[in-house]
């Protein structure tokens, strides 16, 4: 299996969700002067590329600490959702979704990375599309900002 890195690099001043603490990485030592590298990291769990596990939204959802790393690897399917994340769009890929562990919803929103517009107005699945994805035995589905059910299950 080929593993593809989809992450953004953690760095001081990187975009964070509005209201979150800014990211800060401070070099404490380096190999040349101390003989080892050490960096102080200060950022929330929602900085940069991350997985919103079930516990993020649901009291009894799974979390990363208690989940085997293998759950985060598998066969992925990328669906072009630049025209919206709708049930009718996803249904075009039903057989492929059934044979996938992950669905990545490509919205091209990453073109705004680093700009103010990145954190506002981002595309989200419509409720029918989100419900449709729950029919499958996926390990996870993702787009840059997950749907925020907050009790509206």
Tab-separated table of N, CA and C in Angstrom:
chain	number	residue	atom	x	y	z
A	1	UNK	N	0.840	-1.172	0.000
A	1	UNK	CA	0.000	0.000	0.000
A	1	UNK	C	0.888	1.240	0.000
A	2	UNK	N	0.570	2.196	-0.846
A	2	UNK	CA	1.279	3.468	-0.869
A	2	UNK	C	0.625	4.413	0.129
A	3	UNK	N	1.413	5.022	1.010
A	3	UNK	CA	0.915	5.989	1.978
A	3	UNK	C	1.182	7.381	1.423
A	4	UNK	N	0.144	8.204	1.373
A	4	UNK	CA	0.257	9.560	0.840
A	4	UNK	C	0.070	10.544	1.987
A	5	UNK	N	1.043	11.408	2.186
A	5	UNK	CA	1.009	12.406	3.248
A	5	UNK	C	0.145	13.578	2.799
A	6	UNK	N	-0.933	13.849	3.523
A	6	UNK	CA	-1.848	14.941	3.198
A	6	UNK	C	-1.708	16.124	4.154
A	7	UNK	N	-0.674	16.121	4.973
A	7	UNK	CA	-0.573	17.108	6.037
A	7	UNK	C	0.033	18.433	5.597
A	8	UNK	N	-0.335	19.475	6.331
A	8	UNK	CA	0.341	20.772	6.238
A	8	UNK	C	1.464	20.759	7.282
A	9	UNK	N	2.526	21.478	7.036
A	9	UNK	CA	3.639	21.573	7.970
A	9	UNK	C	3.260	22.458	9.147
A	10	UNK	N	3.512	21.988	10.372
A	10	UNK	CA	3.288	22.814	11.560
A	10	UNK	C	4.348	23.899	11.598
A	11	UNK	N	3.927	25.145	11.782
A	11	UNK	CA	4.877	26.252	11.874
A	11	UNK	C	4.255	27.411	12.637
A	12	UNK	N	5.091	28.215	13.229
A	12	UNK	CA	4.635	29.395	13.939
A	12	UNK	C	3.855	30.287	12.986
A	13	UNK	N	2.693	30.757	13.462
A	13	UNK	CA	1.896	31.674	12.669
A	13	UNK	C	1.008	31.028	11.626
A	14	UNK	N	0.970	29.693	11.581
A	14	UNK	CA	0.120	29.024	10.589
A	14	UNK	C	-1.344	29.321	10.886
A	15	UNK	N	-2.227	29.171	9.897
A	15	UNK	CA	-3.650	29.421	10.136
A	15	UNK	C	-4.215	28.498	11.216
A	16	UNK	N	-5.042	29.057	12.076
A	16	UNK	CA	-5.753	28.288	13.091
A	16	UNK	C	-7.217	28.695	13.045
A	17	UNK	N	-8.078	27.849	13.580
A	17	UNK	CA	-9.496	28.144	13.593
A	17	UNK	C	-9.725	29.410	14.423
A	18	UNK	N	-10.608	30.317	13.970
A	18	UNK	CA	-10.860	31.565	14.712
A	18	UNK	C	-11.179	31.298	16.181
A	19	UNK	N	-10.468	31.983	17.053
A	19	UNK	CA	-10.641	31.825	18.493
A	19	UNK	C	-9.652	30.853	19.114
A	20	UNK	N	-8.976	30.039	18.296
A	20	UNK	CA	-7.971	29.110	18.821
A	20	UNK	C	-6.676	29.853	19.106
A	21	UNK	N	-5.895	29.303	20.011
A	21	UNK	CA	-4.576	29.862	20.319
A	21	UNK	C	-3.695	29.800	19.077
A	22	UNK	N	-2.885	30.824	18.835
A	22	UNK	CA	-1.967	30.747	17.692
A	22	UNK	C	-0.902	29.672	17.913
A	23	UNK	N	-0.465	29.075	16.822
A	23	UNK	CA	0.586	28.061	16.900
A	23	UNK	C	1.936	28.733	17.113
A	24	UNK	N	2.755	28.101	17.950
A	24	UNK	CA	4.097	28.621	18.221
A	24	UNK	C	5.061	27.442	18.355
A	25	UNK	N	6.147	27.479	17.592
A	25	UNK	CA	7.199	26.486	17.684
A	25	UNK	C	8.492	27.237	17.991
A	26	UNK	N	9.098	26.941	19.129
A	26	UNK	CA	10.292	27.656	19.572
A	26	UNK	C	11.452	26.672	19.684
A	27	UNK	N	12.520	26.942	18.943
A	27	UNK	CA	13.707	26.090	19.005
A	27	UNK	C	14.395	26.323	20.352
A	28	UNK	N	14.533	25.254	21.142
A	28	UNK	CA	15.177	25.346	22.446
A	28	UNK	C	16.654	24.976	22.376
A	29	UNK	N	16.978	24.061	21.465
A	29	UNK	CA	18.374	23.656	21.319
A	29	UNK	C	18.566	23.100	19.915
A	30	UNK	N	19.832	23.012	19.510
A	30	UNK	CA	20.134	22.419	18.212
A	30	UNK	C	21.388	21.566	18.321
A	31	UNK	N	21.601	20.740	17.320
A	31	UNK	CA	22.726	19.795	17.338
A	31	UNK	C	24.068	20.496	17.411
A	32	UNK	N	24.202	21.622	16.749
A	32	UNK	CA	25.491	22.318	16.702
A	32	UNK	C	25.941	22.810	18.070
A	33	UNK	N	25.008	23.383	18.867
A	33	UNK	CA	25.418	23.944	20.145
A	33	UNK	C	25.210	22.997	21.337
A	34	UNK	N	24.120	22.232	21.364
A	34	UNK	CA	23.843	21.345	22.498
A	34	UNK	C	24.017	19.868	22.183
A	35	UNK	N	24.155	19.526	20.919
A	35	UNK	CA	24.322	18.126	20.552
A	35	UNK	C	23.012	17.392	20.295
A	36	UNK	N	21.894	18.098	20.367
A	36	UNK	CA	20.573	17.518	20.078
A	36	UNK	C	19.612	18.633	19.673
A	37	UNK	N	18.555	18.242	18.991
A	37	UNK	CA	17.504	19.191	18.612
A	37	UNK	C	16.330	19.065	19.571
A	38	UNK	N	15.788	20.204	19.976
A	38	UNK	CA	14.580	20.208	20.798
A	38	UNK	C	13.774	21.455	20.446
A	39	UNK	N	12.444	21.264	20.292
A	39	UNK	CA	11.542	22.363	19.955
A	39	UNK	C	10.371	22.353	20.913
A	40	UNK	N	10.015	23.516	21.449
A	40	UNK	CA	8.844	23.673	22.302
A	40	UNK	C	7.647	23.921	21.380
A	41	UNK	N	6.622	23.073	21.499
A	41	UNK	CA	5.437	23.166	20.662
A	41	UNK	C	4.265	23.698	21.483
A	42	UNK	N	3.581	24.711	20.947
A	42	UNK	CA	2.397	25.259	21.606
A	42	UNK	C	1.305	25.421	20.552
A	43	UNK	N	0.312	24.531	20.591
A	43	UNK	CA	-0.809	24.632	19.665
A	43	UNK	C	-1.932	23.725	20.155
A	44	UNK	N	-3.140	23.999	19.711
A	44	UNK	CA	-4.273	23.166	20.105
A	44	UNK	C	-4.323	21.913	19.232
A	45	UNK	N	-5.118	20.953	19.636
A	45	UNK	CA	-5.251	19.703	18.884
A	45	UNK	C	-5.901	19.917	17.525
A	46	UNK	N	-6.458	21.087	17.294
A	46	UNK	CA	-7.123	21.373	16.030
A	46	UNK	C	-6.299	22.280	15.131
A	47	UNK	N	-5.004	22.293	15.338
A	47	UNK	CA	-4.110	23.088	14.511
A	47	UNK	C	-3.619	22.254	13.345
A	48	UNK	N	-3.643	22.832	12.153
A	48	UNK	CA	-3.109	22.140	10.985
A	48	UNK	C	-3.932	20.918	10.629
A	49	UNK	N	-3.283	19.972	9.989
A	49	UNK	CA	-3.952	18.756	9.558
A	49	UNK	C	-4.143	17.847	10.770
A	50	UNK	N	-5.373	17.420	10.986
A	50	UNK	CA	-5.672	16.576	12.138
A	50	UNK	C	-6.909	15.739	11.831
A	51	UNK	N	-7.164	14.772	12.675
A	51	UNK	CA	-8.347	13.932	12.528
A	51	UNK	C	-9.318	14.291	13.638
A	52	UNK	N	-10.540	14.654	13.250
A	52	UNK	CA	-11.590	14.870	14.243
A	52	UNK	C	-12.203	13.518	14.556
A	53	UNK	N	-11.760	12.937	15.652
A	53	UNK	CA	-12.320	11.654	16.068
A	53	UNK	C	-13.720	11.886	16.626
A	54	UNK	N	-14.450	10.810	16.808
A	54	UNK	CA	-15.812	10.913	17.302
A	54	UNK	C	-15.946	11.689	18.599
A	55	UNK	N	-14.941	11.599	19.460
A	55	UNK	CA	-15.009	12.270	20.754
A	55	UNK	C	-15.033	13.789	20.605
A	56	UNK	N	-14.594	14.304	19.478
A	56	UNK	CA	-14.613	15.761	19.267
A	56	UNK	C	-16.046	16.294	19.349
A	57	UNK	N	-17.008	15.507	18.883
A	57	UNK	CA	-18.395	15.951	18.858
A	57	UNK	C	-19.326	15.155	19.761
A	58	UNK	N	-18.921	13.938	20.124
A	58	UNK	CA	-19.800	13.057	20.872
A	58	UNK	C	-19.109	12.545	22.125
A	59	UNK	N	-19.770	12.659	23.266
A	59	UNK	CA	-19.206	12.283	24.566
A	59	UNK	C	-18.604	10.883	24.553
A	60	UNK	N	-19.244	9.934	23.880
A	60	UNK	CA	-18.773	8.547	23.872
A	60	UNK	C	-18.047	8.171	22.584
A	61	UNK	N	-17.641	9.157	21.787
A	61	UNK	CA	-16.941	8.871	20.531
A	61	UNK	C	-15.529	8.370	20.766
A	62	UNK	N	-14.950	7.759	19.737
A	62	UNK	CA	-13.581	7.243	19.873
A	62	UNK	C	-12.583	8.409	19.879
A	63	UNK	N	-11.419	8.164	20.490
A	63	UNK	CA	-10.369	9.183	20.520
A	63	UNK	C	-9.073	8.606	19.965
A	64	UNK	N	-8.115	9.460	19.670
A	64	UNK	CA	-6.869	8.985	19.072
A	64	UNK	C	-6.032	8.169	20.058
A	65	UNK	N	-6.069	8.514	21.336
A	65	UNK	CA	-5.230	7.816	22.319
A	65	UNK	C	-5.585	6.336	22.436
A	66	UNK	N	-6.863	6.005	22.325
A	66	UNK	CA	-7.276	4.624	22.495
A	66	UNK	C	-7.542	3.891	21.189
A	67	UNK	N	-7.148	4.472	20.083
A	67	UNK	CA	-7.433	3.882	18.778
A	67	UNK	C	-6.151	3.356	18.151
A	68	UNK	N	-6.129	2.099	17.701
A	68	UNK	CA	-4.927	1.555	17.062
A	68	UNK	C	-4.562	2.378	15.815
A	69	UNK	N	-3.267	2.649	15.609
A	69	UNK	CA	-2.844	3.450	14.450
A	69	UNK	C	-3.328	2.900	13.108
A	70	UNK	N	-3.508	1.582	13.000
A	70	UNK	CA	-3.968	0.990	11.752
A	70	UNK	C	-5.322	1.494	11.298
A	71	UNK	N	-6.104	2.026	12.221
A	71	UNK	CA	-7.416	2.563	11.848
A	71	UNK	C	-7.283	3.774	10.929
A	72	UNK	N	-6.131	4.406	10.941
A	72	UNK	CA	-5.921	5.624	10.171
A	72	UNK	C	-5.221	5.372	8.836
A	73	UNK	N	-5.087	4.106	8.462
A	73	UNK	CA	-4.491	3.750	7.181
A	73	UNK	C	-5.450	2.835	6.440
A	74	UNK	N	-5.496	2.948	5.136
A	74	UNK	CA	-6.344	2.070	4.355
A	74	UNK	C	-6.532	2.599	2.946
A	75	UNK	N	-7.434	1.971	2.228
A	75	UNK	CA	-7.709	2.339	0.848
A	75	UNK	C	-8.588	3.588	0.825
A	76	UNK	N	-8.103	4.609	0.125
A	76	UNK	CA	-8.840	5.867	0.063
A	76	UNK	C	-9.436	6.133	-1.301
A	77	UNK	N	-10.508	6.889	-1.301
A	77	UNK	CA	-11.177	7.314	-2.519
A	77	UNK	C	-11.318	8.823	-2.477
A	78	UNK	N	-10.870	9.496	-3.527
A	78	UNK	CA	-11.026	10.945	-3.635
A	78	UNK	C	-12.211	11.218	-4.556
A	79	UNK	N	-13.157	12.015	-4.059
A	79	UNK	CA	-14.325	12.391	-4.859
A	79	UNK	C	-14.267	13.891	-5.117
A	80	UNK	N	-14.360	14.270	-6.370
A	80	UNK	CA	-14.338	15.685	-6.757
A	80	UNK	C	-15.652	16.336	-6.335
A	81	UNK	N	-15.584	17.190	-5.335
A	81	UNK	CA	-16.769	17.872	-4.808
A	81	UNK	C	-16.644	19.385	-4.969
A	82	UNK	N	-15.929	19.826	-5.984
A	82	UNK	CA	-15.786	21.263	-6.207
A	82	UNK	C	-17.120	21.944	-6.499
A	83	UNK	N	-18.103	21.169	-6.950
A	83	UNK	CA	-19.426	21.732	-7.244
A	83	UNK	C	-20.400	21.547	-6.085
A	84	UNK	N	-19.902	21.076	-4.938
A	84	UNK	CA	-20.746	20.885	-3.758
A	84	UNK	C	-20.691	19.456	-3.264
A	85	UNK	N	-20.949	19.284	-1.973
A	85	UNK	CA	-20.921	17.969	-1.338
A	85	UNK	C	-22.366	17.543	-1.116
A	86	UNK	N	-22.929	16.878	-2.122
A	86	UNK	CA	-24.338	16.492	-2.101
A	86	UNK	C	-24.483	14.977	-2.173
A	87	UNK	N	-25.614	14.493	-1.703
A	87	UNK	CA	-25.901	13.062	-1.766
A	87	UNK	C	-25.887	12.589	-3.215
A	88	UNK	N	-26.472	13.352	-4.117
A	88	UNK	CA	-26.523	12.923	-5.523
A	88	UNK	C	-25.125	12.808	-6.119
A	89	UNK	N	-24.227	13.672	-5.716
A	89	UNK	CA	-22.833	13.593	-6.188
A	89	UNK	C	-22.171	12.330	-5.647
A	90	UNK	N	-22.341	12.069	-4.373
A	90	UNK	CA	-21.714	10.903	-3.747
A	90	UNK	C	-22.278	9.594	-4.296
A	91	UNK	N	-23.552	9.582	-4.616
A	91	UNK	CA	-24.174	8.359	-5.128
A	91	UNK	C	-23.543	7.897	-6.440
A	92	UNK	N	-22.941	8.794	-7.183
A	92	UNK	CA	-22.259	8.416	-8.420
A	92	UNK	C	-21.085	7.477	-8.148
A	93	UNK	N	-20.598	7.475	-6.902
A	93	UNK	CA	-19.420	6.696	-6.517
A	93	UNK	C	-19.765	5.576	-5.540
A	94	UNK	N	-21.028	5.196	-5.460
A	94	UNK	CA	-21.471	4.255	-4.436
A	94	UNK	C	-20.655	2.969	-4.399
A	95	UNK	N	-20.440	2.319	-5.524
A	95	UNK	CA	-19.683	1.057	-5.546
A	95	UNK	C	-18.242	1.279	-5.081
A	96	UNK	N	-17.637	2.387	-5.503
A	96	UNK	CA	-16.260	2.674	-5.088
A	96	UNK	C	-16.198	2.996	-3.595
A	97	UNK	N	-17.195	3.697	-3.078
A	97	UNK	CA	-17.234	3.984	-1.641
A	97	UNK	C	-17.332	2.679	-0.854
A	98	UNK	N	-18.148	1.747	-1.337
A	98	UNK	CA	-18.305	0.454	-0.660
A	98	UNK	C	-16.979	-0.298	-0.550
A	99	UNK	N	-16.064	-0.054	-1.469
A	99	UNK	CA	-14.770	-0.746	-1.478
A	99	UNK	C	-13.634	0.110	-0.930
A	100	UNK	N	-13.971	1.144	-0.180
A	100	UNK	CA	-12.967	2.059	0.365
A	100	UNK	C	-13.024	2.089	1.881
A	101	UNK	N	-11.881	2.434	2.476
A	101	UNK	CA	-11.817	2.632	3.925
A	101	UNK	C	-12.019	4.101	4.287
A	102	UNK	N	-11.629	4.974	3.371
A	102	UNK	CA	-11.691	6.415	3.590
A	102	UNK	C	-12.270	7.092	2.362
A	103	UNK	N	-12.989	8.174	2.579
A	103	UNK	CA	-13.447	9.018	1.482
A	103	UNK	C	-12.918	10.420	1.747
A	104	UNK	N	-12.205	10.950	0.774
A	104	UNK	CA	-11.689	12.317	0.837
A	104	UNK	C	-12.488	13.159	-0.142
A	105	UNK	N	-13.098	14.210	0.363
A	105	UNK	CA	-13.963	15.059	-0.438
A	105	UNK	C	-13.163	16.260	-0.929
A	106	UNK	N	-12.761	16.208	-2.191
A	106	UNK	CA	-11.917	17.262	-2.757
A	106	UNK	C	-12.772	18.467	-3.127
A	107	UNK	N	-12.533	19.581	-2.436
A	107	UNK	CA	-13.284	20.810	-2.688
A	107	UNK	C	-12.420	21.910	-3.290
A	108	UNK	N	-11.111	21.700	-3.340
A	108	UNK	CA	-10.143	22.697	-3.811
A	108	UNK	C	-10.062	23.906	-2.883
A	109	UNK	N	-10.588	23.765	-1.670
A	109	UNK	CA	-10.550	24.874	-0.718
A	109	UNK	C	-9.120	25.198	-0.287
A	110	UNK	N	-8.208	24.238	-0.455
A	110	UNK	CA	-6.811	24.463	-0.048
A	110	UNK	C	-6.177	25.631	-0.800
A	111	UNK	N	-6.782	26.062	-1.900
A	111	UNK	CA	-6.234	27.218	-2.624
A	111	UNK	C	-6.276	28.482	-1.763
A	112	UNK	N	-7.095	28.465	-0.697
A	112	UNK	CA	-7.190	29.618	0.202
A	112	UNK	C	-6.279	29.498	1.423
A	113	UNK	N	-5.514	28.382	1.528
A	113	UNK	CA	-4.643	28.156	2.699
A	113	UNK	C	-3.740	29.362	2.908
A	114	UNK	N	-3.704	29.856	4.144
A	114	UNK	CA	-2.863	30.994	4.489
A	114	UNK	C	-3.584	32.324	4.390
A	115	UNK	N	-4.755	32.357	3.787
A	115	UNK	CA	-5.520	33.592	3.670
A	115	UNK	C	-6.687	33.624	4.647
A	116	UNK	N	-7.230	34.805	4.871
A	116	UNK	CA	-8.339	34.965	5.810
A	116	UNK	C	-9.580	34.181	5.394
A	117	UNK	N	-9.814	34.057	4.092
A	117	UNK	CA	-11.018	33.374	3.620
A	117	UNK	C	-10.998	31.867	3.884
A	118	UNK	N	-9.833	31.312	4.219
A	118	UNK	CA	-9.729	29.867	4.430
A	118	UNK	C	-10.645	29.378	5.555
A	119	UNK	N	-10.798	30.166	6.603
A	119	UNK	CA	-11.556	29.734	7.776
A	119	UNK	C	-13.027	30.155	7.744
A	120	UNK	N	-13.479	30.764	6.683
A	120	UNK	CA	-14.875	31.186	6.613
A	120	UNK	C	-15.493	30.743	5.293
A	121	UNK	N	-16.737	30.373	5.324
A	121	UNK	CA	-17.459	30.017	4.115
A	121	UNK	C	-17.025	28.726	3.460
A	122	UNK	N	-16.266	27.898	4.181
A	122	UNK	CA	-15.762	26.649	3.608
A	122	UNK	C	-16.912	25.687	3.320
A	123	UNK	N	-16.735	24.838	2.315
A	123	UNK	CA	-17.802	23.908	1.938
A	123	UNK	C	-18.002	22.815	2.985
A	124	UNK	N	-19.252	22.481	3.224
A	124	UNK	CA	-19.608	21.385	4.133
A	124	UNK	C	-20.602	20.471	3.422
A	125	UNK	N	-20.642	19.206	3.803
A	125	UNK	CA	-21.642	18.311	3.206
A	125	UNK	C	-23.046	18.775	3.598
A	126	UNK	N	-23.985	18.669	2.666
A	126	UNK	CA	-25.357	18.952	3.081
A	126	UNK	C	-25.800	17.788	3.971
A	127	UNK	N	-26.845	17.987	4.799
A	127	UNK	CA	-27.240	16.928	5.743
A	127	UNK	C	-27.512	15.580	5.082
A	128	UNK	N	-28.123	15.564	3.906
A	128	UNK	CA	-28.390	14.296	3.208
A	128	UNK	C	-27.087	13.587	2.843
A	129	UNK	N	-26.088	14.341	2.408
A	129	UNK	CA	-24.793	13.752	2.038
A	129	UNK	C	-24.113	13.155	3.264
A	130	UNK	N	-24.147	13.870	4.378
A	130	UNK	CA	-23.525	13.361	5.605
A	130	UNK	C	-24.213	12.074	6.063
A	131	UNK	N	-25.542	12.055	6.044
A	131	UNK	CA	-26.279	10.839	6.428
A	131	UNK	C	-25.964	9.695	5.468
A	132	UNK	N	-25.859	9.996	4.197
A	132	UNK	CA	-25.567	8.977	3.191
A	132	UNK	C	-24.226	8.298	3.489
A	133	UNK	N	-23.215	9.072	3.841
A	133	UNK	CA	-21.898	8.494	4.122
A	133	UNK	C	-21.910	7.571	5.333
A	134	UNK	N	-22.837	7.777	6.256
A	134	UNK	CA	-22.892	6.903	7.441
A	134	UNK	C	-23.382	5.507	7.102
A	135	UNK	N	-23.921	5.285	5.902
A	135	UNK	CA	-24.384	3.952	5.474
A	135	UNK	C	-23.224	2.994	5.229
A	136	UNK	N	-22.043	3.534	5.002
A	136	UNK	CA	-20.900	2.719	4.605
A	136	UNK	C	-20.023	2.402	5.803
A	137	UNK	N	-19.233	1.353	5.685
A	137	UNK	CA	-18.319	0.950	6.762
A	137	UNK	C	-16.968	1.641	6.569
A	138	UNK	N	-17.001	2.953	6.568
A	138	UNK	CA	-15.780	3.739	6.388
A	138	UNK	C	-15.063	3.891	7.721
A	139	UNK	N	-13.748	3.957	7.652
A	139	UNK	CA	-12.972	4.254	8.864
A	139	UNK	C	-13.071	5.734	9.175
A	140	UNK	N	-13.197	6.541	8.135
A	140	UNK	CA	-13.292	7.992	8.316
A	140	UNK	C	-13.616	8.619	6.975
A	141	UNK	N	-14.250	9.766	7.014
A	141	UNK	CA	-14.381	10.588	5.812
A	141	UNK	C	-13.920	11.975	6.201
A	142	UNK	N	-13.429	12.708	5.249
A	142	UNK	CA	-12.759	13.952	5.604
A	142	UNK	C	-12.937	15.027	4.548
A	143	UNK	N	-13.013	16.203	5.046
A	143	UNK	CA	-12.769	17.421	4.284
A	143	UNK	C	-12.094	18.336	5.282
A	144	UNK	N	-11.633	19.458	4.913
A	144	UNK	CA	-10.797	20.267	5.792
A	144	UNK	C	-11.465	20.591	7.119
A	145	UNK	N	-12.727	20.945	7.145
A	145	UNK	CA	-13.450	21.222	8.397
A	145	UNK	C	-14.651	20.309	8.454
A	146	UNK	N	-14.702	19.447	9.441
A	146	UNK	CA	-15.781	18.486	9.559
A	146	UNK	C	-17.120	19.175	9.823
A	147	UNK	N	-18.196	18.514	9.437
A	147	UNK	CA	-19.541	18.950	9.746
A	147	UNK	C	-19.684	19.046	11.260
A	148	UNK	N	-20.302	20.066	11.753
A	148	UNK	CA	-20.431	20.297	13.175
A	148	UNK	C	-21.833	19.945	13.679
A	149	UNK	N	-22.100	18.665	14.030
A	149	UNK	CA	-23.447	18.308	14.445
A	149	UNK	C	-23.842	18.893	15.796
A	150	UNK	N	-22.930	18.926	16.770
A	150	UNK	CA	-23.183	19.498	18.101
A	150	UNK	C	-24.568	19.199	18.632
A	151	UNK	N	-24.915	17.920	18.692
A	151	UNK	CA	-26.189	17.510	19.246
A	151	UNK	C	-27.285	17.316	18.206
A	152	UNK	N	-27.070	17.730	16.990
A	152	UNK	CA	-28.082	17.562	15.946
A	152	UNK	C	-27.811	16.282	15.170
A	153	UNK	N	-27.928	15.138	15.808
A	153	UNK	CA	-27.599	13.871	15.145
A	153	UNK	C	-28.757	13.331	14.352
